[in-house]
């Protein structure tokens, strides 16, 4: 059995104001070509198919077209589960009918969920769809006292294993935060604020391979438990993070061989730092087609900086000043801003932004301005 493991497509993502549908369509064209060239039997999508519970129509249309090409044109099986970004009920609509046509979707958690069974020349392979579920909701649906995400996963696995012969080859699909795995800040939505959200790797000991989703870095907890990572880079923190998919070959005895195949995006993400004058004087031609985050080191604001820099770098998505994000001044005491007057408010703001206090001359200038303003208001 040969299958491709992917996850976290996040169709419908908006990144710094950019609708990423065209970039996602380009990446999925590459994925479909890989599916055909590598002659896989199935495509596994481990959750977060969409970026939000109610995806835009363009995202729904893109998924519809991709599934048509994978199933009708390429003749492949597709197995996918809901992630924490998906609305499980919407994603799982019509799943019993679609399963008759090689599309196996697991939406909401249910005690009645059965493994997907595909066969090769050596016999059946059982795919256990461990769809994402919040502990409170899962406890009600599964009629079990579940308090943590690991409780939910363990209960799902227990239910699945009762339906799978002990000696059969087994593959799990799960959307979880594996304990000790690498996060991608600003890219992944936390599963919960506080509480026990991680899942131990030993939960998946019964499986010959576990296809994980949720974390966006392509990584492995072990040779048999792996994240494919996200389809594209969805944060500038991921600018140097390669993206790809896993192609897994499973032998008759359940042993596996994994090849990680990189995906090349339509445009790379990159971070650029320097003064405004430096960046314009010495433009880096290799970044011309990249989506950019630009950090200016200038001490003073530059008029129309983004527009002027776009003459050399036309795909700037975010521009910031280093001085606005570098202050580590812990000497400014917390204050009730409602009790501060205009002068005190401005002085506090200035200190936090510039990491220094106003000089006597600057204080005098500002007081003069607000006094003149107050006088004009009284005379109005």
C-alpha positions as CSV (number, residue, x, y, z in Angstrom):
1,X,0.0,0.0,0.0
2,X,1.3,3.4,-0.9
3,X,-0.3,6.6,0.3
4,X,0.4,10.3,0.5
5,X,0.1,12.2,3.8
6,X,-0.8,15.9,3.9
7,X,-2.7,18.2,6.2
8,X,-3.5,21.8,7.1
9,X,-4.4,23.2,3.8
10,X,-6.3,26.1,5.4
11,X,-8.3,26.9,2.3
12,X,-9.7,30.4,2.4
13,X,-6.7,31.8,4.4
14,X,-6.2,35.5,4.4
15,X,-2.6,36.4,5.2
16,X,-1.9,40.1,6.0
17,X,-4.8,41.1,3.8
18,X,-3.9,38.7,1.0
19,X,-6.4,36.1,-0.1
20,X,-4.3,33.1,-0.6
21,X,-6.6,31.0,-2.8
22,X,-4.5,31.4,-6.0
23,X,-1.3,30.4,-4.1
24,X,-3.2,27.4,-2.6
25,X,-4.5,26.4,-6.0
26,X,-0.9,26.5,-7.3
27,X,0.4,24.3,-4.5
28,X,-2.5,21.8,-4.9
29,X,-1.7,21.6,-8.7
30,X,1.7,20.5,-7.7
31,X,0.3,18.0,-5.1
32,X,-2.1,16.5,-7.7
33,X,0.8,16.0,-10.2
34,X,2.8,14.3,-7.4
35,X,-0.1,12.0,-6.6
36,X,-0.3,10.9,-10.3
37,X,3.4,10.6,-10.7
38,X,4.0,8.6,-7.5
39,X,1.1,6.2,-8.2
40,X,-0.2,6.3,-4.6
41,X,-3.3,4.4,-3.7
42,X,-4.8,7.0,-1.3
43,X,-4.4,10.6,-0.2
44,X,-4.7,11.2,3.6
45,X,-5.6,14.7,4.7
46,X,-5.2,15.1,8.5
47,X,-7.5,18.0,9.2
48,X,-7.8,21.8,8.9
49,X,-9.0,21.5,5.3
50,X,-10.5,25.0,5.6
51,X,-9.2,27.9,7.6
52,X,-12.4,28.7,9.3
53,X,-15.8,27.2,10.2
54,X,-17.6,29.1,7.4
55,X,-15.2,29.1,4.5
56,X,-15.6,31.6,1.6
57,X,-17.1,30.2,-1.6
58,X,-13.8,30.4,-3.4
59,X,-12.3,27.9,-0.9
60,X,-15.3,25.5,-1.2
61,X,-15.0,25.7,-5.0
62,X,-11.3,25.0,-4.9
63,X,-11.7,21.9,-2.6
64,X,-14.5,20.6,-4.9
65,X,-12.2,20.9,-7.9
66,X,-9.2,19.3,-6.2
67,X,-11.3,16.4,-4.9
68,X,-12.8,15.9,-8.4
69,X,-9.3,15.8,-10.0
70,X,-7.9,13.4,-7.3
71,X,-10.9,11.0,-7.4
72,X,-12.5,11.2,-10.8
73,X,-9.4,12.1,-13.0
74,X,-6.7,10.3,-11.0
75,X,-8.8,7.5,-9.6
76,X,-7.4,7.8,-6.1
77,X,-9.0,7.2,-2.7
78,X,-9.2,10.3,-0.4
79,X,-9.5,10.0,3.4
80,X,-9.9,13.2,5.4
81,X,-10.8,14.2,8.9
82,X,-12.0,17.5,10.4
83,X,-9.5,19.7,12.3
84,X,-10.0,22.4,14.9
85,X,-10.4,25.1,12.1
86,X,-13.1,23.1,10.3
87,X,-16.8,22.9,11.1
88,X,-17.1,19.2,11.5
89,X,-20.8,19.0,10.7
90,X,-20.4,21.0,7.4
91,X,-17.3,19.1,6.3
92,X,-19.0,15.7,7.0
93,X,-22.1,16.5,5.0
94,X,-23.0,13.5,2.8
95,X,-20.1,11.4,4.1
96,X,-22.0,8.1,3.8
97,X,-22.9,8.8,0.1
98,X,-19.4,10.1,-0.8
99,X,-17.8,7.0,0.7
100,X,-19.3,5.0,-2.1
101,X,-17.2,7.1,-4.5
102,X,-13.7,6.9,-2.9
103,X,-14.1,10.0,-0.7
104,X,-14.0,9.1,3.0
105,X,-14.8,12.1,5.2
106,X,-15.1,11.9,9.0
107,X,-16.7,15.0,10.4
108,X,-18.1,15.1,13.9
109,X,-16.9,12.6,16.6
110,X,-19.2,9.6,16.9
111,X,-19.1,6.3,18.6
112,X,-20.4,4.8,15.4
113,X,-17.3,5.9,13.3
114,X,-15.8,3.0,11.5
115,X,-12.3,2.5,10.1
116,X,-11.8,3.0,6.3
117,X,-10.7,-0.3,4.8
118,X,-8.6,-0.3,1.6
119,X,-6.9,-3.4,0.2
120,X,-3.7,-4.2,-1.7
121,X,-2.2,-7.5,-2.9
122,X,-1.4,-8.4,0.7
123,X,-4.9,-7.9,2.1
124,X,-6.7,-5.1,3.9
125,X,-5.2,-1.9,5.5
126,X,-7.4,-0.3,8.2
127,X,-7.4,3.6,8.4
128,X,-8.7,4.9,11.7
129,X,-10.1,8.5,11.4
130,X,-9.5,10.2,14.7
131,X,-11.3,13.4,13.9
132,X,-10.8,16.5,16.1
133,X,-13.1,17.1,19.0
134,X,-13.3,19.4,22.1
135,X,-13.2,17.3,25.3
136,X,-16.6,18.6,26.6
137,X,-18.4,18.0,23.3
138,X,-16.7,14.6,22.8
139,X,-17.6,13.5,26.3
140,X,-21.3,14.1,25.4
141,X,-21.0,12.5,22.0
142,X,-19.1,9.4,23.1
143,X,-20.9,9.1,26.5
144,X,-17.6,8.9,28.4
145,X,-16.0,11.1,31.1
146,X,-13.4,12.8,28.9
147,X,-11.5,15.8,30.4
148,X,-8.4,16.3,28.1
149,X,-7.6,16.0,24.5
150,X,-5.6,12.9,25.2
151,X,-8.7,11.4,26.8
152,X,-10.6,12.0,23.6
153,X,-7.9,10.5,21.4
154,X,-7.5,7.4,23.6
155,X,-11.3,6.8,23.6
156,X,-11.5,7.1,19.8
157,X,-8.6,4.7,19.4
158,X,-10.2,2.2,21.8
159,X,-13.4,2.4,19.8
160,X,-11.5,1.9,16.5
161,X,-9.4,-1.0,17.7
162,X,-12.5,-3.0,18.6
163,X,-13.4,-2.9,14.9
164,X,-9.9,-3.8,13.6
165,X,-8.3,-7.3,13.7
166,X,-5.3,-7.3,16.1
167,X,-2.9,-8.5,13.5
168,X,-4.1,-6.3,10.7
169,X,-2.1,-3.4,9.2
170,X,-3.3,-0.1,10.8
171,X,-3.0,3.6,10.0
172,X,-4.3,6.4,12.1
173,X,-5.2,10.0,11.0
174,X,-5.3,12.5,13.9
175,X,-5.4,16.2,14.4
176,X,-3.5,16.8,17.7
177,X,-0.8,18.7,19.4
178,X,1.8,16.0,20.1
179,X,3.7,16.5,23.4
180,X,7.1,18.0,22.7
181,X,6.5,18.8,19.0
182,X,7.5,22.1,17.4
183,X,5.0,24.9,17.2
184,X,4.8,27.6,14.5
185,X,3.9,30.9,16.3
186,X,1.4,33.2,14.7
187,X,0.3,30.4,12.4
188,X,-1.6,27.8,14.4
189,X,-4.6,28.4,16.5
190,X,-4.3,27.1,20.0
191,X,-6.5,24.1,20.7
192,X,-7.5,25.7,24.0
193,X,-6.4,28.4,26.4
194,X,-5.0,26.5,29.4
195,X,-5.8,23.0,30.2
196,X,-4.2,19.8,29.0
197,X,-4.1,20.1,25.2
198,X,-1.2,17.9,24.2
199,X,-1.3,14.2,23.4
200,X,1.4,11.6,24.2
201,X,3.0,9.8,21.4
202,X,2.4,6.4,23.0
203,X,-1.3,6.8,22.3
204,X,-0.5,5.6,18.8
205,X,1.6,2.6,19.6
206,X,-0.9,0.2,18.1
207,X,-0.6,1.7,14.6
208,X,2.0,1.0,11.9
209,X,1.8,4.7,10.8
210,X,0.1,7.8,12.2
211,X,-0.6,10.7,9.9
212,X,-0.8,13.8,12.1
213,X,-2.2,17.3,11.4
214,X,-2.4,20.6,13.4
215,X,1.2,21.6,13.7
216,X,2.6,23.4,10.6
217,X,6.2,22.2,10.7
218,X,7.0,19.0,8.8
219,X,8.4,16.8,11.6
220,X,8.3,13.4,13.2
221,X,7.7,12.2,16.7
222,X,9.1,8.9,15.6
223,X,9.6,7.0,12.4
224,X,6.0,5.9,12.5
225,X,4.3,9.1,13.9
226,X,4.7,12.2,11.7
227,X,3.4,15.6,10.9
228,X,3.3,16.5,7.2
229,X,3.1,20.2,8.1
230,X,0.9,22.8,6.3
231,X,0.4,23.2,2.6
232,X,2.0,26.6,2.6
233,X,3.9,29.0,4.9
234,X,1.2,30.8,6.8
235,X,3.4,33.0,9.1
236,X,6.7,34.9,8.6
237,X,8.0,32.8,11.5
238,X,7.9,29.9,8.9
239,X,9.9,31.8,6.3
240,X,12.8,29.3,6.6
241,X,10.6,26.3,7.2
242,X,10.4,23.8,4.2
243,X,7.0,22.6,3.3
244,X,6.1,19.2,1.8
245,X,4.2,15.9,2.0
246,X,5.1,12.4,3.1
247,X,4.8,9.4,0.7
248,X,4.5,6.2,2.7
249,X,5.1,2.7,1.4
250,X,3.7,0.0,3.6
251,X,4.9,-3.6,3.3
252,X,3.0,-6.8,3.9
253,X,4.1,-7.0,7.5
254,X,3.2,-3.3,8.2
255,X,6.7,-2.0,8.1
256,X,7.0,1.4,6.4
257,X,9.3,3.5,4.3
258,X,8.7,7.3,4.2
259,X,9.9,9.8,1.6
260,X,9.4,13.5,2.3
261,X,8.8,15.4,-0.9
262,X,9.1,19.2,-0.8
263,X,6.5,21.5,-2.3
264,X,7.5,24.7,-4.1
265,X,5.1,27.6,-3.5
266,X,4.2,30.1,-6.2
267,X,5.9,32.8,-4.0
268,X,8.3,32.3,-1.1
269,X,8.0,34.2,2.2
270,X,11.0,36.3,3.3
271,X,12.0,38.8,5.9
272,X,13.9,41.9,5.0
273,X,15.6,44.3,7.6
274,X,17.5,47.5,7.2
275,X,17.2,51.2,6.9
276,X,14.9,52.7,4.3
277,X,17.9,54.2,2.4
278,X,19.8,50.9,2.4
279,X,16.9,48.9,1.1
280,X,16.4,51.2,-1.8
281,X,20.0,51.8,-2.5
282,X,20.9,48.1,-2.6
283,X,17.7,46.1,-3.6
284,X,18.0,42.3,-3.3
285,X,16.9,41.1,-6.7
286,X,16.3,37.5,-5.4
287,X,13.5,38.8,-3.2
288,X,11.6,40.6,-6.0
289,X,8.9,37.8,-6.3
290,X,8.7,37.0,-2.6
291,X,6.0,38.0,-0.1
292,X,7.9,40.2,2.3
293,X,7.9,41.3,5.8
294,X,10.0,44.5,6.0
295,X,11.5,45.8,9.2
296,X,12.9,49.3,9.0
297,X,15.6,50.2,11.4
298,X,15.1,54.0,11.0
299,X,14.6,56.0,14.2
300,X,12.2,58.4,12.5
301,X,9.1,57.5,10.5
302,X,9.5,57.5,6.7
303,X,6.8,59.1,4.7
304,X,5.0,56.6,2.3
305,X,7.7,54.0,3.1
306,X,5.7,51.0,1.9
307,X,4.6,52.6,-1.4
308,X,8.2,53.8,-2.2
309,X,9.7,50.4,-1.3
310,X,7.3,48.6,-3.5
311,X,9.0,50.0,-6.5
312,X,11.9,47.6,-5.7
313,X,9.9,45.0,-3.8
314,X,6.3,44.8,-5.2
315,X,5.0,42.1,-2.8
316,X,5.4,43.7,0.6
317,X,2.7,42.3,2.9
318,X,3.8,43.8,6.2
319,X,6.0,46.7,7.2
320,X,7.1,47.6,10.7
321,X,9.7,49.6,12.5
322,X,12.2,47.8,14.7
323,X,12.1,50.6,17.4
324,X,8.3,49.9,17.9
325,X,8.9,46.2,18.7
326,X,12.2,46.2,20.5
327,X,11.4,48.1,23.7
328,X,12.2,46.0,26.8
329,X,11.7,48.9,29.2
330,X,10.3,47.4,32.3
331,X,10.7,50.5,34.4
332,X,7.5,52.1,33.3
333,X,5.0,51.2,36.0
334,X,1.5,50.0,35.1
335,X,-1.0,52.8,35.4
336,X,-4.7,53.4,35.2
337,X,-4.7,55.3,31.9
338,X,-8.2,56.6,32.7
339,X,-6.7,58.6,35.6
340,X,-3.9,60.2,33.6
341,X,-4.0,63.6,31.9
342,X,-2.9,64.3,28.3
343,X,0.6,65.1,29.3
344,X,1.1,62.0,31.4
345,X,-0.5,59.8,28.8
346,X,1.8,61.1,26.1
347,X,4.9,60.8,28.3
348,X,4.0,57.2,29.1
349,X,3.4,56.4,25.4
350,X,6.6,58.1,24.3
351,X,8.7,56.2,26.8
352,X,7.2,52.8,25.9
353,X,7.7,53.4,22.1
354,X,11.2,55.0,22.2
355,X,12.7,53.3,25.2
356,X,13.7,56.6,26.7
357,X,12.1,59.5,28.6
358,X,11.2,62.9,27.2
359,X,13.8,65.5,27.5
360,X,13.0,68.8,29.4
361,X,12.8,70.6,26.0
362,X,10.4,68.0,24.6
363,X,8.2,68.1,27.6
364,X,8.1,71.9,27.4
365,X,7.2,71.8,23.7
366,X,4.4,69.3,24.2
367,X,3.0,71.3,27.2
368,X,3.0,74.4,25.0
369,X,1.1,72.6,22.3
370,X,-1.6,71.2,24.5
371,X,-2.0,74.5,26.3
372,X,-2.5,76.4,23.1
373,X,-5.0,73.8,22.0
374,X,-6.9,74.1,25.3
375,X,-6.9,77.9,24.9
376,X,-8.2,77.7,21.4
377,X,-11.0,75.3,22.5
378,X,-12.0,77.7,25.3
379,X,-12.2,80.6,22.9
380,X,-14.2,78.7,20.3
